[in-house]
C-alpha positions as CSV (number, residue, x, y, z in Angstrom):
1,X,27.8,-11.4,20.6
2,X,24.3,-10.5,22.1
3,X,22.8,-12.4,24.1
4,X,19.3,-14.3,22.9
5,X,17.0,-12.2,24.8
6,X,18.4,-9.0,23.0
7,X,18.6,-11.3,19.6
8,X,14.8,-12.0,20.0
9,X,14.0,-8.5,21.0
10,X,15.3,-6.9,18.1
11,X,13.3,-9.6,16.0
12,X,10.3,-9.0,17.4
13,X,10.4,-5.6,17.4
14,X,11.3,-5.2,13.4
15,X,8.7,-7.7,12.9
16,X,6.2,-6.0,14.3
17,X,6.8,-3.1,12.9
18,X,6.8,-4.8,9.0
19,X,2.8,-5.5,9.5
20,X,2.3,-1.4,11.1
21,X,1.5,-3.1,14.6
22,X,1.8,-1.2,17.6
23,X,2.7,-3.3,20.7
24,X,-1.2,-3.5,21.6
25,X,-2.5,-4.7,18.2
26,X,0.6,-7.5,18.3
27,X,-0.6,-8.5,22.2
28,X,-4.2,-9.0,20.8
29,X,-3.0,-10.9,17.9
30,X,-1.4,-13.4,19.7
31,X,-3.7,-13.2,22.8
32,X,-0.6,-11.5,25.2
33,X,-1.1,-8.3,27.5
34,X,0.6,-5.6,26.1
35,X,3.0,-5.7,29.0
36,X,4.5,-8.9,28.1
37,X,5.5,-7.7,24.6
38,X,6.9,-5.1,26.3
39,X,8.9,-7.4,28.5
40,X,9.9,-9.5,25.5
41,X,10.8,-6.3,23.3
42,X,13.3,-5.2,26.3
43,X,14.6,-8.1,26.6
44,X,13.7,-8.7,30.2
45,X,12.2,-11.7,29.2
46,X,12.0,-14.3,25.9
47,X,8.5,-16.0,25.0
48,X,8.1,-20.0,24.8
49,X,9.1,-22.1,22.7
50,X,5.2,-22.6,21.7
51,X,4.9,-18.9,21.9
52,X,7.5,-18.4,19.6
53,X,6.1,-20.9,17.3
54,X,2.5,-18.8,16.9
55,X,4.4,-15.9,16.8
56,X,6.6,-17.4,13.7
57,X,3.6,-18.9,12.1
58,X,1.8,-15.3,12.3
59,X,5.1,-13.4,10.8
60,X,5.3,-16.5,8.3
61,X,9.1,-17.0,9.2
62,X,10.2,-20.4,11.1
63,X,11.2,-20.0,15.5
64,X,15.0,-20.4,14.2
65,X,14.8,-16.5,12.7
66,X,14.5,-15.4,16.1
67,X,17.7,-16.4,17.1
68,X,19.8,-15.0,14.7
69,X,20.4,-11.4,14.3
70,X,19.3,-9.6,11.2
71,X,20.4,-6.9,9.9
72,X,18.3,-6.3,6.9
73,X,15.0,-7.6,8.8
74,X,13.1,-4.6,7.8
75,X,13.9,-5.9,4.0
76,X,14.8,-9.0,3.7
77,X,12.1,-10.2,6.5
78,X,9.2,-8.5,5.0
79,X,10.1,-9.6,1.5
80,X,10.2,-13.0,2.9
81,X,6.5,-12.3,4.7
82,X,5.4,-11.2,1.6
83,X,6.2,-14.2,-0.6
84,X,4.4,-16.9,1.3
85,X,1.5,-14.7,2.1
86,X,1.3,-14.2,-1.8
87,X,2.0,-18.0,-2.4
88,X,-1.0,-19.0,-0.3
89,X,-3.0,-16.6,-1.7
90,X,-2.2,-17.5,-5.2
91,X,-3.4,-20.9,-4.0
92,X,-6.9,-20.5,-2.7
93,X,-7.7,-18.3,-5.9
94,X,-6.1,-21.3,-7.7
95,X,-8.3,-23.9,-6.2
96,X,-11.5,-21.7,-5.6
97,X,-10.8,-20.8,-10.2
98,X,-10.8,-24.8,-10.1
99,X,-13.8,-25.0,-8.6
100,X,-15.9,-22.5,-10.5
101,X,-14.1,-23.9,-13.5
102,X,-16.1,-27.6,-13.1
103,X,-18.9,-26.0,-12.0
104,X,-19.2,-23.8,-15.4
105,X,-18.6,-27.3,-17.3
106,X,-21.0,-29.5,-15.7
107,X,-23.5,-26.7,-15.6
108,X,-22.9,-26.1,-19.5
109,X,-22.8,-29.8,-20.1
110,X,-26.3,-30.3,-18.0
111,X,-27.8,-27.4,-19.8
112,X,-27.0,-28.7,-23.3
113,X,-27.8,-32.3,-23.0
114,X,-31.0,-31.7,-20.8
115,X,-33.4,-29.6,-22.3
116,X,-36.2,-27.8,-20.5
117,X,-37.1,-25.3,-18.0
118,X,-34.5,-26.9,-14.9
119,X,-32.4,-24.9,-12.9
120,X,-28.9,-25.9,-13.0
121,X,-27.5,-22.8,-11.7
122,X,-27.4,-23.8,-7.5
123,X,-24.2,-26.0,-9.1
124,X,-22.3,-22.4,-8.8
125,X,-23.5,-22.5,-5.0
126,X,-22.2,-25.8,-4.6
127,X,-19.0,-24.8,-6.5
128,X,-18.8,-21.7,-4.2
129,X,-19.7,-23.6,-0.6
130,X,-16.6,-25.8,-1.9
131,X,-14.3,-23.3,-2.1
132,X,-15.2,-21.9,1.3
133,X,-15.0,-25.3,2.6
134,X,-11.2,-25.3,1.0
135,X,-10.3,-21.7,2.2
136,X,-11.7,-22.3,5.6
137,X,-9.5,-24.7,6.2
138,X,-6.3,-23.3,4.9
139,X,-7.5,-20.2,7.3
140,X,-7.6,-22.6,9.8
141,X,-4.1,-23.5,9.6
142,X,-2.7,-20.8,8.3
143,X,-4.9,-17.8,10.2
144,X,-6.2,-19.2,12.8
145,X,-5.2,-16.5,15.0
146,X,-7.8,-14.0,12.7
147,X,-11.2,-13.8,12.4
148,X,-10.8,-15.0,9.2
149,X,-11.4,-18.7,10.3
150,X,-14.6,-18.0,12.0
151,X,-16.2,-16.1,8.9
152,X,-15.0,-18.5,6.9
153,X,-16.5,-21.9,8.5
154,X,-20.0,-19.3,9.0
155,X,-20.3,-18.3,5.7
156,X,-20.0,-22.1,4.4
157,X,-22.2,-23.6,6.6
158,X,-25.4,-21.1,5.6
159,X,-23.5,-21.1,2.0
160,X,-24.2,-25.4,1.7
161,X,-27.7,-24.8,3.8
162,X,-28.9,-22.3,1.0
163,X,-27.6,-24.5,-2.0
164,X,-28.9,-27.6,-0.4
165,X,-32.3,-25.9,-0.1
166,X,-32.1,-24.8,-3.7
167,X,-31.4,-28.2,-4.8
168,X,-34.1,-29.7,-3.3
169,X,-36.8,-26.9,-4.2
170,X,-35.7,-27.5,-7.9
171,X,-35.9,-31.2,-7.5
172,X,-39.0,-33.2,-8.4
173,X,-39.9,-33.3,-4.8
174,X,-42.7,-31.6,-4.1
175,X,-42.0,-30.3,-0.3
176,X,-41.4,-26.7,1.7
177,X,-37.6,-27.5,3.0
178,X,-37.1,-24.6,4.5
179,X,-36.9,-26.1,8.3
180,X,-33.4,-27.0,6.9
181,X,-32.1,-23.4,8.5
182,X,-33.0,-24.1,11.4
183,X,-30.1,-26.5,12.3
184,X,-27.7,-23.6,10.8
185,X,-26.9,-21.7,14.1
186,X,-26.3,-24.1,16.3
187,X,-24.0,-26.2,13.6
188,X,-22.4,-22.6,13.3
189,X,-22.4,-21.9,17.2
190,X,-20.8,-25.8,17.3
191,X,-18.4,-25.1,14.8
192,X,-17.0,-21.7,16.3
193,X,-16.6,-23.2,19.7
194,X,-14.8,-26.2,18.1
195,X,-12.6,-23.8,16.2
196,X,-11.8,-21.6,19.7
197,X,-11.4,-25.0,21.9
198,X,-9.1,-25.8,19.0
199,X,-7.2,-22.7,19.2
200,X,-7.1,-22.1,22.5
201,X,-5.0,-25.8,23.0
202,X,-2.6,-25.1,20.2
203,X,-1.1,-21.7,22.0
């Protein structure tokens, strides 16, 4: 039988190669030189158990699969990728459907039962910085090694500045709240060094 480092090697190699990676687009990914994946890809060397954990997480396969040969990785491996990717997908367009769903209710409801000229359409914005809120954190957790978690959190935090704005604007009180954006940067500039601090302890 191989030995581990070989075993791992191979694994790595064929699942890099499902996502189209070259050896420096994988090293960026997981924040690596391009000369360690080579190392581990040899089998001169085997990551750490926390590096292998990132690693699975990324490939969405568990730190056991890299111990055990595969010989339909290129299949089997990719089909597996595939399916959770497309499970959490279906899930955020689930919840963020939710979302919209109430927001079309209350905002028909409102606009039957309350007559007049009032805006009720900021509820969509609300309804949209909610699911935002949602997919930033499932980026977070399931992501976080993209941009995507850092677009996310910076598009919601504007996204609930704006629709707080609007609600107050279209309110009965009678006052210019635009000073509102100017706590938006550094909430966003707090957020994404949260996020990177966060990140940068998990590897």
């Amino acid at each position: 039988m191989e030995g581990y480092s070989k075993i791992v090697a191979k694994n790595i190699i064929a699942l890099r190669k499902s996502k189209n990676l070259t050896q420096q687009d994988f090293a960026k990914v997981i924040n690596y030189s391009d000369k360690t994946v080579s190392k581990w890809e040899l089998g001169y060397a085997i990551p750490s158990v926390e590096t292998l954990k990132q690693i699975a997480d990324y490939f969405g396969v568990t730190v056991d699969f890299f111990l055990e040969p595969h010989e339909e990785i290129t299949s089997k491996g990719v089909v597996r990728l595939m399916n959770k990717e497309t499970r959490r997908l279906l899930l955020l367009l689930l919840v963020d459907l939710f979302f919209l769903s109430v927001a079309a209710v209350i905002f028909a409801a409102m606009a039957t039962t309350f007559a007049g000229g009032v805006n009720y359409w900021p509820i969509f914005l609300w309804a949209i910085s909610s699911c935002l809120f949602f997919n930033s954190l499932c980026a977070n957790k399931w992501w976080r090694h993209t941009i995507w978690p850092y677009l996310l959190v910076s598009l919601t935090i504007w996204l609930i500045l704006v629709s707080l704005y609007l609600t107050l604007i279209y309110s009965d009180m009678h006052y210019n709240f635009w000073y509102l954006f100017f706590v938006g940067l550094p909430i966003q500039l707090a957020a994404i060094i949260i996020l990177s601090l966060t990140h940068s302890t998990s590897k």
